[in-house]
């Protein structure tokens, strides 16, 4: 710590040297720790006089402006603000001890039982000290998410860390369900927009669905156009069709090899840029939110790109603006034996192929020459 200082000859008394030393140390970052060599490097002590340095640090420690610490078996010092040092002058020895222990706990706070153990004070004495410090607004009692029934104390001017409060999803130690729901809906809509795209239905050719017949050898005479017409008509009448869920548009997945599925960093940046949250979201908090959507079956994680994709049923619910209704319909459909929510299997051509009854070896539709597989795999 090599800093330029005033000419030592300009300071003529230990009091002036002490004042100059404190002012220089106080101008550096608040949490700076000073060793003996660091203090000498400030070029405040004339001729690097160790006796004079010891005299200054001892006086500053007595006045509460320096706090003596130990690091690697050596004495070090940390600067104390003048207003904080003034507080100690108004406290008794027991109160000062309790206050210093709470101060050392920082933003994590300290449990009253640990505080009593470290201070060695009787319960009655410690309780009296805590009441006095709270009455002077020097400390405050906080509630932790992990241990809400414990009495935890910290300095009144500090804000609890996220480990204590639980992060943005908690308010006064209680889970904010409405905020979590709001953030989850926004994240889901963002993922849907990067997982599916809409195509106007007027770009499709509408055909009349032919009569459903049992699988027999006469299907070998069906033309390719007839089979495609049957498939298109069946898809149009499907409960997952755009006509049933998104009015005039059809929801389509991106082709294989698509790399635009959003990752956690992208979603975090987007949600912070939207200003929907009064607090700045972090990636670890966004991961917790996305885990909820994964467990609810609304999104899936791509293990190759680490991106997230919305499932079809959730995408249809979001684009139609009826998420809750879609959830209820999906559950009711499952109870009634309908197709229900889609999955990776049902999104494959065979999963919901309307002309599956035609598919057989040597038939007009067969696995060896299936064009739907070629389109799906983009071969």
mmCIF file of C-alpha atoms in Angstrom:
data_model
loop_
_atom_site.group_PDB
_atom_site.id
_atom_site.type_symbol
_atom_site.label_atom_id
_atom_site.label_comp_id
_atom_site.label_asym_id
_atom_site.label_seq_id
_atom_site.Cartn_x
_atom_site.Cartn_y
_atom_site.Cartn_z
ATOM 1 C CA UNK A 1 0.000 0.000 0.000
ATOM 2 C CA UNK A 2 2.391 2.679 -1.269
ATOM 3 C CA UNK A 3 0.648 6.071 -1.117
ATOM 4 C CA UNK A 4 2.126 9.550 -1.258
ATOM 5 C CA UNK A 5 1.675 11.466 1.987
ATOM 6 C CA UNK A 6 2.562 14.806 3.468
ATOM 7 C CA UNK A 7 6.087 15.742 4.378
ATOM 8 C CA UNK A 8 6.758 14.267 7.844
ATOM 9 C CA UNK A 9 8.429 17.494 8.788
ATOM 10 C CA UNK A 10 5.073 19.240 8.454
ATOM 11 C CA UNK A 11 3.698 17.342 11.457
ATOM 12 C CA UNK A 12 5.242 18.410 14.712
ATOM 13 C CA UNK A 13 3.298 16.579 17.423
ATOM 14 C CA UNK A 14 1.975 13.043 18.028
ATOM 15 C CA UNK A 15 -1.579 14.443 18.131
ATOM 16 C CA UNK A 16 -1.244 15.922 14.647
ATOM 17 C CA UNK A 17 0.374 12.746 13.362
ATOM 18 C CA UNK A 18 -2.446 10.664 14.862
ATOM 19 C CA UNK A 19 -5.074 12.910 13.260
ATOM 20 C CA UNK A 20 -3.350 12.789 9.866
ATOM 21 C CA UNK A 21 -2.954 8.998 10.088
ATOM 22 C CA UNK A 22 -6.654 8.497 10.828
ATOM 23 C CA UNK A 23 -7.731 10.858 8.033
ATOM 24 C CA UNK A 24 -5.586 9.018 5.487
ATOM 25 C CA UNK A 25 -6.863 5.586 6.572
ATOM 26 C CA UNK A 26 -10.485 6.790 6.621
ATOM 27 C CA UNK A 27 -10.167 7.973 2.992
ATOM 28 C CA UNK A 28 -9.601 4.385 1.845
ATOM 29 C CA UNK A 29 -12.377 1.741 1.394
ATOM 30 C CA UNK A 30 -14.261 1.066 4.634
ATOM 31 C CA UNK A 31 -13.316 -2.615 4.972
ATOM 32 C CA UNK A 32 -9.584 -2.067 4.405
ATOM 33 C CA UNK A 33 -7.385 -3.885 6.917
ATOM 34 C CA UNK A 34 -4.075 -2.210 7.838
ATOM 35 C CA UNK A 35 -0.975 -4.025 9.011
ATOM 36 C CA UNK A 36 2.002 -2.306 10.614
ATOM 37 C CA UNK A 37 3.803 -2.197 7.254
ATOM 38 C CA UNK A 38 0.705 -0.753 5.547
ATOM 39 C CA UNK A 39 0.547 2.087 8.051
ATOM 40 C CA UNK A 40 4.249 2.829 7.590
ATOM 41 C CA UNK A 41 3.832 2.824 3.799
ATOM 42 C CA UNK A 42 1.393 5.743 4.137
ATOM 43 C CA UNK A 43 4.473 7.896 4.844
ATOM 44 C CA UNK A 44 2.766 9.604 7.786
ATOM 45 C CA UNK A 45 5.117 8.418 10.560
ATOM 46 C CA UNK A 46 8.434 10.357 10.453
ATOM 47 C CA UNK A 47 11.462 8.124 9.886
ATOM 48 C CA UNK A 48 9.162 5.049 10.226
ATOM 49 C CA UNK A 49 9.374 5.400 13.998
ATOM 50 C CA UNK A 50 7.749 2.215 15.372
ATOM 51 C CA UNK A 51 7.379 3.642 18.875
ATOM 52 C CA UNK A 52 5.515 6.644 17.512
ATOM 53 C CA UNK A 53 3.332 4.370 15.346
ATOM 54 C CA UNK A 54 2.471 2.235 18.378
ATOM 55 C CA UNK A 55 1.589 5.355 20.343
ATOM 56 C CA UNK A 56 -0.747 6.568 17.587
ATOM 57 C CA UNK A 57 -2.515 3.230 17.041
ATOM 58 C CA UNK A 58 -2.951 2.717 20.778
ATOM 59 C CA UNK A 59 -4.555 6.136 21.170
ATOM 60 C CA UNK A 60 -6.815 5.653 18.149
ATOM 61 C CA UNK A 61 -7.905 2.253 19.514
ATOM 62 C CA UNK A 62 -8.724 3.768 22.912
ATOM 63 C CA UNK A 63 -10.807 6.458 21.227
ATOM 64 C CA UNK A 64 -12.672 3.793 19.272
ATOM 65 C CA UNK A 65 -11.441 5.086 15.916
ATOM 66 C CA UNK A 66 -9.320 1.988 15.253
ATOM 67 C CA UNK A 67 -10.442 -1.575 15.913
ATOM 68 C CA UNK A 68 -7.671 -3.991 16.830
ATOM 69 C CA UNK A 69 -7.883 -7.365 15.073
ATOM 70 C CA UNK A 70 -5.650 -10.390 14.606
ATOM 71 C CA UNK A 71 -4.681 -11.903 11.270
ATOM 72 C CA UNK A 72 -2.228 -14.787 10.923
ATOM 73 C CA UNK A 73 -1.059 -14.153 14.470
ATOM 74 C CA UNK A 74 -0.232 -10.499 13.789
ATOM 75 C CA UNK A 75 -1.968 -7.328 14.969
ATOM 76 C CA UNK A 76 -3.927 -5.456 12.301
ATOM 77 C CA UNK A 77 -6.344 -2.531 12.454
ATOM 78 C CA UNK A 78 -9.605 -1.497 10.815
ATOM 79 C CA UNK A 79 -10.887 2.074 10.703
ATOM 80 C CA UNK A 80 -14.076 2.869 12.622
ATOM 81 C CA UNK A 81 -16.242 5.783 11.500
ATOM 82 C CA UNK A 82 -16.404 8.683 13.929
ATOM 83 C CA UNK A 83 -20.173 8.375 14.306
ATOM 84 C CA UNK A 84 -19.819 4.671 15.159
ATOM 85 C CA UNK A 85 -17.039 5.437 17.606
ATOM 86 C CA UNK A 86 -19.307 7.980 19.258
ATOM 87 C CA UNK A 87 -21.848 5.250 19.920
ATOM 88 C CA UNK A 88 -19.376 3.261 21.995
ATOM 89 C CA UNK A 89 -18.822 6.269 24.260
ATOM 90 C CA UNK A 90 -22.502 6.204 25.239
ATOM 91 C CA UNK A 91 -22.492 2.496 26.122
ATOM 92 C CA UNK A 92 -21.530 0.564 29.201
ATOM 93 C CA UNK A 93 -18.864 -2.123 28.991
ATOM 94 C CA UNK A 94 -21.490 -4.886 28.679
ATOM 95 C CA UNK A 95 -23.473 -2.976 26.075
ATOM 96 C CA UNK A 96 -20.321 -2.237 24.089
ATOM 97 C CA UNK A 97 -19.412 -5.940 24.143
ATOM 98 C CA UNK A 98 -22.841 -6.974 22.864
ATOM 99 C CA UNK A 99 -22.808 -4.229 20.224
ATOM 100 C CA UNK A 100 -19.357 -5.254 18.952
ATOM 101 C CA UNK A 101 -20.434 -8.896 18.596
ATOM 102 C CA UNK A 102 -23.535 -7.885 16.637
ATOM 103 C CA UNK A 103 -21.433 -5.547 14.508
ATOM 104 C CA UNK A 104 -19.000 -8.345 13.657
ATOM 105 C CA UNK A 105 -21.885 -10.524 12.417
ATOM 106 C CA UNK A 106 -22.517 -8.072 9.561
ATOM 107 C CA UNK A 107 -25.497 -8.642 7.269
ATOM 108 C CA UNK A 108 -25.928 -12.245 8.400
ATOM 109 C CA UNK A 109 -26.991 -11.237 11.900
ATOM 110 C CA UNK A 110 -26.349 -13.225 15.054
ATOM 111 C CA UNK A 111 -28.650 -15.563 16.980
ATOM 112 C CA UNK A 112 -29.315 -14.527 20.581
ATOM 113 C CA UNK A 113 -28.101 -17.891 21.885
ATOM 114 C CA UNK A 114 -24.759 -17.540 20.070
ATOM 115 C CA UNK A 115 -24.569 -13.946 21.246
ATOM 116 C CA UNK A 116 -24.957 -15.056 24.858
ATOM 117 C CA UNK A 117 -22.363 -17.809 24.406
ATOM 118 C CA UNK A 118 -19.754 -15.461 22.921
ATOM 119 C CA UNK A 119 -20.356 -12.639 25.384
ATOM 120 C CA UNK A 120 -20.428 -14.844 28.474
ATOM 121 C CA UNK A 121 -23.071 -12.556 29.983
ATOM 122 C CA UNK A 122 -25.959 -13.697 32.167
ATOM 123 C CA UNK A 123 -29.287 -13.903 30.354
ATOM 124 C CA UNK A 124 -30.749 -11.053 32.414
ATOM 125 C CA UNK A 125 -27.771 -8.779 31.686
ATOM 126 C CA UNK A 126 -27.748 -9.580 27.988
ATOM 127 C CA UNK A 127 -31.498 -9.029 27.686
ATOM 128 C CA UNK A 128 -31.115 -5.634 29.321
ATOM 129 C CA UNK A 129 -28.279 -4.735 26.948
ATOM 130 C CA UNK A 130 -30.322 -5.737 23.891
ATOM 131 C CA UNK A 131 -33.297 -3.651 25.025
ATOM 132 C CA UNK A 132 -31.035 -0.643 25.577
ATOM 133 C CA UNK A 133 -29.390 -0.987 22.168
ATOM 134 C CA UNK A 134 -32.766 -1.411 20.452
ATOM 135 C CA UNK A 135 -34.112 1.600 22.319
ATOM 136 C CA UNK A 136 -31.244 3.725 20.982
ATOM 137 C CA UNK A 137 -31.868 2.350 17.450
ATOM 138 C CA UNK A 138 -28.356 0.916 17.331
ATOM 139 C CA UNK A 139 -29.551 -2.625 16.542
ATOM 140 C CA UNK A 140 -32.693 -4.332 15.262
ATOM 141 C CA UNK A 141 -34.260 -7.757 15.468
ATOM 142 C CA UNK A 142 -34.779 -9.545 12.147
ATOM 143 C CA UNK A 143 -36.607 -12.677 11.038
ATOM 144 C CA UNK A 144 -34.694 -15.296 9.064
ATOM 145 C CA UNK A 145 -36.302 -17.556 6.471
ATOM 146 C CA UNK A 146 -34.512 -20.693 7.666
ATOM 147 C CA UNK A 147 -35.183 -20.125 11.364
ATOM 148 C CA UNK A 148 -38.139 -17.725 11.679
ATOM 149 C CA UNK A 149 -38.647 -18.417 15.402
ATOM 150 C CA UNK A 150 -35.086 -17.510 16.390
ATOM 151 C CA UNK A 151 -34.288 -14.067 17.751
ATOM 152 C CA UNK A 152 -31.621 -12.723 15.434
ATOM 153 C CA UNK A 153 -30.003 -9.293 15.735
ATOM 154 C CA UNK A 154 -28.004 -7.055 13.419
ATOM 155 C CA UNK A 155 -27.001 -3.387 13.193
ATOM 156 C CA UNK A 156 -29.922 -1.072 12.497
ATOM 157 C CA UNK A 157 -28.249 0.520 9.473
ATOM 158 C CA UNK A 158 -27.640 -2.732 7.580
ATOM 159 C CA UNK A 159 -29.877 -4.655 5.202
ATOM 160 C CA UNK A 160 -30.089 -8.438 5.750
ATOM 161 C CA UNK A 161 -28.390 -10.657 3.190
ATOM 162 C CA UNK A 162 -30.456 -12.753 0.778
ATOM 163 C CA UNK A 163 -29.564 -15.886 2.738
ATOM 164 C CA UNK A 164 -31.387 -14.325 5.676
ATOM 165 C CA UNK A 165 -34.401 -12.858 3.874
ATOM 166 C CA UNK A 166 -34.821 -15.625 1.271
ATOM 167 C CA UNK A 167 -34.296 -13.295 -1.690
ATOM 168 C CA UNK A 168 -36.911 -11.406 -3.726
ATOM 169 C CA UNK A 169 -39.526 -14.164 -3.405
ATOM 170 C CA UNK A 170 -40.006 -13.453 0.309
ATOM 171 C CA UNK A 171 -41.539 -10.448 2.055
ATOM 172 C CA UNK A 172 -40.893 -10.114 5.783
ATOM 173 C CA UNK A 173 -39.865 -13.765 5.869
ATOM 174 C CA UNK A 174 -43.102 -14.958 4.176
ATOM 175 C CA UNK A 175 -43.227 -16.405 0.657
ATOM 176 C CA UNK A 176 -44.905 -13.928 -1.722
ATOM 177 C CA UNK A 177 -47.054 -16.299 -3.790
ATOM 178 C CA UNK A 178 -48.465 -13.561 -6.020
ATOM 179 C CA UNK A 179 -45.022 -12.239 -6.924
ATOM 180 C CA UNK A 180 -43.731 -15.746 -7.677
ATOM 181 C CA UNK A 181 -46.790 -16.431 -9.877
ATOM 182 C CA UNK A 182 -46.350 -13.148 -11.739
ATOM 183 C CA UNK A 183 -42.663 -13.734 -12.417
ATOM 184 C CA UNK A 184 -43.289 -17.335 -13.490
ATOM 185 C CA UNK A 185 -45.962 -16.254 -15.992
ATOM 186 C CA UNK A 186 -43.626 -13.642 -17.499
ATOM 187 C CA UNK A 187 -40.779 -16.141 -17.820
ATOM 188 C CA UNK A 188 -43.104 -18.712 -19.383
ATOM 189 C CA UNK A 189 -44.400 -16.233 -21.979
ATOM 190 C CA UNK A 190 -40.828 -15.296 -22.867
ATOM 191 C CA UNK A 191 -39.834 -18.941 -23.313
ATOM 192 C CA UNK A 192 -42.945 -19.634 -25.404
ATOM 193 C CA UNK A 193 -41.998 -16.797 -27.758
ATOM 194 C CA UNK A 194 -38.601 -18.405 -28.299
ATOM 195 C CA UNK A 195 -39.913 -21.986 -28.566
ATOM 196 C CA UNK A 196 -42.849 -21.735 -31.005
ATOM 197 C CA UNK A 197 -43.996 -19.526 -33.833
ATOM 198 C CA UNK A 198 -47.439 -18.798 -35.272
ATOM 199 C CA UNK A 199 -48.466 -19.168 -38.881
ATOM 200 C CA UNK A 200 -51.753 -17.748 -40.241
ATOM 201 C CA UNK A 201 -54.214 -20.517 -40.982
ATOM 202 C CA UNK A 202 -55.112 -19.140 -44.440
ATOM 203 C CA UNK A 203 -51.769 -20.451 -45.738
ATOM 204 C CA UNK A 204 -53.094 -23.992 -45.399
ATOM 205 C CA UNK A 205 -55.307 -25.821 -47.814
ATOM 206 C CA UNK A 206 -58.458 -27.057 -46.121
ATOM 207 C CA UNK A 207 -59.754 -30.422 -47.191
ATOM 208 C CA UNK A 208 -62.766 -32.461 -46.257
ATOM 209 C CA UNK A 209 -61.895 -35.367 -44.024
ATOM 210 C CA UNK A 210 -62.645 -38.656 -45.716
ATOM 211 C CA UNK A 211 -64.707 -41.287 -43.968
ATOM 212 C CA UNK A 212 -62.744 -43.276 -41.440
ATOM 213 C CA UNK A 213 -62.418 -46.881 -42.502
ATOM 214 C CA UNK A 214 -60.852 -49.910 -40.959
ATOM 215 C CA UNK A 215 -57.405 -50.927 -42.000
ATOM 216 C CA UNK A 216 -57.581 -53.283 -44.966
ATOM 217 C CA UNK A 217 -55.881 -54.081 -48.211
ATOM 218 C CA UNK A 218 -57.993 -51.534 -50.128
ATOM 219 C CA UNK A 219 -55.980 -48.731 -48.464
ATOM 220 C CA UNK A 220 -53.112 -49.773 -50.672
ATOM 221 C CA UNK A 221 -55.014 -48.036 -53.493
ATOM 222 C CA UNK A 222 -55.247 -44.680 -51.662
ATOM 223 C CA UNK A 223 -53.201 -41.971 -53.341
ATOM 224 C CA UNK A 224 -50.598 -39.840 -51.673
ATOM 225 C CA UNK A 225 -52.825 -36.756 -52.051
ATOM 226 C CA UNK A 226 -55.737 -38.513 -50.327
ATOM 227 C CA UNK A 227 -53.536 -39.489 -47.393
ATOM 228 C CA UNK A 228 -52.193 -35.968 -47.004
ATOM 229 C CA UNK A 229 -55.723 -34.597 -47.143
ATOM 230 C CA UNK A 230 -56.811 -36.964 -44.384
ATOM 231 C CA UNK A 231 -53.826 -36.002 -42.238
ATOM 232 C CA UNK A 232 -54.339 -32.241 -42.705
ATOM 233 C CA UNK A 233 -58.046 -32.477 -41.946
ATOM 234 C CA UNK A 234 -57.390 -34.486 -38.791
ATOM 235 C CA UNK A 235 -54.774 -32.021 -37.614
ATOM 236 C CA UNK A 236 -57.184 -29.127 -38.138
ATOM 237 C CA UNK A 237 -59.789 -30.798 -35.905
ATOM 238 C CA UNK A 238 -57.257 -31.800 -33.227
ATOM 239 C CA UNK A 239 -57.679 -30.294 -29.750
ATOM 240 C CA UNK A 240 -54.117 -29.039 -30.218
ATOM 241 C CA UNK A 241 -54.926 -27.300 -33.458
ATOM 242 C CA UNK A 242 -54.602 -23.519 -33.721
ATOM 243 C CA UNK A 243 -58.328 -23.242 -34.562
ATOM 244 C CA UNK A 244 -59.275 -24.601 -31.186
ATOM 245 C CA UNK A 245 -56.675 -22.725 -29.148
ATOM 246 C CA UNK A 246 -55.315 -19.672 -30.944
ATOM 247 C CA UNK A 247 -58.208 -18.545 -33.154
ATOM 248 C CA UNK A 248 -56.745 -17.644 -36.575
ATOM 249 C CA UNK A 249 -53.190 -18.886 -36.157
ATOM 250 C CA UNK A 250 -51.430 -22.208 -35.959
ATOM 251 C CA UNK A 251 -48.663 -22.804 -33.431
ATOM 252 C CA UNK A 252 -45.640 -24.553 -34.910
ATOM 253 C CA UNK A 253 -42.375 -25.741 -33.326
ATOM 254 C CA UNK A 254 -38.996 -24.650 -34.595
ATOM 255 C CA UNK A 255 -37.148 -27.270 -36.689
ATOM 256 C CA UNK A 256 -34.507 -29.646 -35.299
ATOM 257 C CA UNK A 257 -31.158 -27.951 -34.799
ATOM 258 C CA UNK A 258 -32.773 -24.709 -33.633
ATOM 259 C CA UNK A 259 -30.460 -23.030 -31.087
ATOM 260 C CA UNK A 260 -32.592 -20.087 -30.036
ATOM 261 C CA UNK A 261 -34.071 -21.630 -26.903
ATOM 262 C CA UNK A 262 -33.372 -19.101 -24.114
ATOM 263 C CA UNK A 263 -30.843 -19.890 -21.389
ATOM 264 C CA UNK A 264 -30.893 -18.757 -17.761
ATOM 265 C CA UNK A 265 -28.591 -15.749 -18.363
ATOM 266 C CA UNK A 266 -30.744 -14.602 -21.309
ATOM 267 C CA UNK A 267 -34.009 -14.922 -19.372
ATOM 268 C CA UNK A 268 -32.498 -13.129 -16.376
ATOM 269 C CA UNK A 269 -31.344 -10.204 -18.504
ATOM 270 C CA UNK A 270 -34.707 -10.005 -20.248
ATOM 271 C CA UNK A 271 -36.763 -10.023 -17.066
ATOM 272 C CA UNK A 272 -34.574 -7.345 -15.487
ATOM 273 C CA UNK A 273 -34.833 -5.190 -18.615
ATOM 274 C CA UNK A 274 -38.640 -5.492 -18.510
ATOM 275 C CA UNK A 275 -38.782 -3.724 -15.112
ATOM 276 C CA UNK A 276 -41.532 -6.101 -14.037
ATOM 277 C CA UNK A 277 -39.678 -6.812 -10.800
ATOM 278 C CA UNK A 278 -38.991 -4.114 -8.182
ATOM 279 C CA UNK A 279 -35.721 -5.886 -7.398
ATOM 280 C CA UNK A 280 -32.943 -7.066 -9.689
ATOM 281 C CA UNK A 281 -33.196 -10.791 -10.292
ATOM 282 C CA UNK A 282 -30.090 -12.969 -10.164
ATOM 283 C CA UNK A 283 -29.421 -16.109 -12.172
ATOM 284 C CA UNK A 284 -29.619 -18.359 -9.114
ATOM 285 C CA UNK A 285 -33.087 -16.969 -8.332
ATOM 286 C CA UNK A 286 -34.190 -17.357 -11.952
ATOM 287 C CA UNK A 287 -33.040 -20.982 -11.871
ATOM 288 C CA UNK A 288 -35.337 -21.595 -8.882
ATOM 289 C CA UNK A 289 -38.236 -20.054 -10.802
ATOM 290 C CA UNK A 290 -37.589 -22.148 -13.914
ATOM 291 C CA UNK A 291 -37.308 -25.302 -11.806
ATOM 292 C CA UNK A 292 -40.883 -24.695 -10.661
ATOM 293 C CA UNK A 293 -42.075 -24.472 -14.279
ATOM 294 C CA UNK A 294 -40.175 -27.666 -15.137
ATOM 295 C CA UNK A 295 -41.743 -29.535 -12.228
ATOM 296 C CA UNK A 296 -45.178 -28.252 -13.295
ATOM 297 C CA UNK A 297 -44.568 -29.730 -16.747
ATOM 298 C CA UNK A 298 -44.819 -26.373 -18.525
ATOM 299 C CA UNK A 299 -41.260 -26.152 -19.845
ATOM 300 C CA UNK A 300 -38.427 -28.552 -20.615
ATOM 301 C CA UNK A 301 -34.675 -28.075 -20.425
ATOM 302 C CA UNK A 302 -32.592 -28.876 -23.485
ATOM 303 C CA UNK A 303 -29.602 -30.779 -22.166
ATOM 304 C CA UNK A 304 -27.545 -29.995 -25.255
ATOM 305 C CA UNK A 305 -27.949 -26.201 -25.344
ATOM 306 C CA UNK A 306 -28.954 -25.599 -21.691
ATOM 307 C CA UNK A 307 -31.889 -23.663 -23.105
ATOM 308 C CA UNK A 308 -35.529 -23.995 -22.083
ATOM 309 C CA UNK A 309 -38.448 -24.917 -24.335
ATOM 310 C CA UNK A 310 -42.147 -24.533 -23.591
ATOM 311 C CA UNK A 311 -44.314 -27.626 -24.088
ATOM 312 C CA UNK A 312 -47.111 -27.390 -26.626
ATOM 313 C CA UNK A 313 -50.005 -27.325 -24.167
ATOM 314 C CA UNK A 314 -48.450 -24.490 -22.170
ATOM 315 C CA UNK A 315 -47.650 -22.585 -25.371
ATOM 316 C CA UNK A 316 -51.247 -22.857 -26.563
ATOM 317 C CA UNK A 317 -52.526 -21.657 -23.204
ATOM 318 C CA UNK A 318 -50.198 -18.641 -23.214
ATOM 319 C CA UNK A 319 -50.888 -17.594 -26.818
ATOM 320 C CA UNK A 320 -54.645 -17.871 -26.308
ATOM 321 C CA UNK A 321 -54.456 -15.856 -23.097
ATOM 322 C CA UNK A 322 -56.242 -18.599 -21.167
ATOM 323 C CA UNK A 323 -53.500 -20.339 -19.217
ATOM 324 C CA UNK A 324 -55.650 -21.266 -16.255
ATOM 325 C CA UNK A 325 -58.476 -22.483 -18.462
ATOM 326 C CA UNK A 326 -56.060 -24.537 -20.514
ATOM 327 C CA UNK A 327 -54.753 -26.161 -17.352
ATOM 328 C CA UNK A 328 -58.270 -27.121 -16.328
ATOM 329 C CA UNK A 329 -59.114 -28.426 -19.799
ATOM 330 C CA UNK A 330 -55.922 -30.444 -19.883
ATOM 331 C CA UNK A 331 -56.716 -32.103 -16.574
ATOM 332 C CA UNK A 332 -60.327 -32.749 -17.601
ATOM 333 C CA UNK A 333 -59.199 -34.175 -20.935
ATOM 334 C CA UNK A 334 -56.876 -36.580 -19.193
ATOM 335 C CA UNK A 335 -59.749 -37.724 -16.969
ATOM 336 C CA UNK A 336 -62.006 -38.247 -19.981
ATOM 337 C CA UNK A 337 -59.381 -40.237 -21.856
ATOM 338 C CA UNK A 338 -58.445 -37.441 -24.292
ATOM 339 C CA UNK A 339 -54.929 -36.780 -25.443
ATOM 340 C CA UNK A 340 -54.246 -34.251 -22.689
ATOM 341 C CA UNK A 341 -50.928 -32.457 -22.473
ATOM 342 C CA UNK A 342 -48.409 -33.128 -25.202
ATOM 343 C CA UNK A 343 -44.987 -34.595 -24.655
ATOM 344 C CA UNK A 344 -41.794 -35.244 -26.581
ATOM 345 C CA UNK A 345 -43.231 -38.571 -27.782
ATOM 346 C CA UNK A 346 -46.562 -37.160 -28.964
ATOM 347 C CA UNK A 347 -44.791 -34.366 -30.829
ATOM 348 C CA UNK A 348 -43.041 -36.976 -32.974
ATOM 349 C CA UNK A 349 -44.873 -37.870 -36.217
ATOM 350 C CA UNK A 350 -46.048 -41.291 -35.034
ATOM 351 C CA UNK A 351 -47.358 -39.944 -31.726
ATOM 352 C CA UNK A 352 -50.394 -38.237 -33.275
ATOM 353 C CA UNK A 353 -50.298 -39.342 -36.885
ATOM 354 C CA UNK A 354 -53.918 -39.344 -38.213
ATOM 355 C CA UNK A 355 -53.017 -41.805 -40.997
ATOM 356 C CA UNK A 356 -51.299 -44.294 -38.716
ATOM 357 C CA UNK A 357 -53.909 -46.879 -39.743
ATOM 358 C CA UNK A 358 -52.480 -46.778 -43.281
ATOM 359 C CA UNK A 359 -48.916 -47.353 -42.081
ATOM 360 C CA UNK A 360 -47.694 -50.884 -42.800
ATOM 361 C CA UNK A 361 -44.869 -52.553 -44.635
ATOM 362 C CA UNK A 362 -45.533 -52.235 -48.374
ATOM 363 C CA UNK A 363 -48.499 -49.901 -47.845
ATOM 364 C CA UNK A 364 -48.991 -46.346 -49.137
ATOM 365 C CA UNK A 365 -47.562 -45.092 -45.813
ATOM 366 C CA UNK A 366 -44.701 -46.978 -44.209
ATOM 367 C CA UNK A 367 -41.804 -46.237 -41.888
ATOM 368 C CA UNK A 368 -39.237 -46.718 -44.624
ATOM 369 C CA UNK A 369 -40.607 -43.952 -46.885
ATOM 370 C CA UNK A 370 -42.414 -41.730 -44.329
ATOM 371 C CA UNK A 371 -42.228 -38.105 -45.480
ATOM 372 C CA UNK A 372 -43.469 -36.811 -42.144
ATOM 373 C CA UNK A 373 -40.340 -38.139 -40.461
ATOM 374 C CA UNK A 374 -38.231 -36.469 -43.145
ATOM 375 C CA UNK A 375 -39.956 -33.120 -42.518
ATOM 376 C CA UNK A 376 -39.716 -33.492 -38.733
ATOM 377 C CA UNK A 377 -36.025 -34.366 -38.835
ATOM 378 C CA UNK A 378 -35.426 -31.921 -41.695
ATOM 379 C CA UNK A 379 -33.593 -34.605 -43.696
#
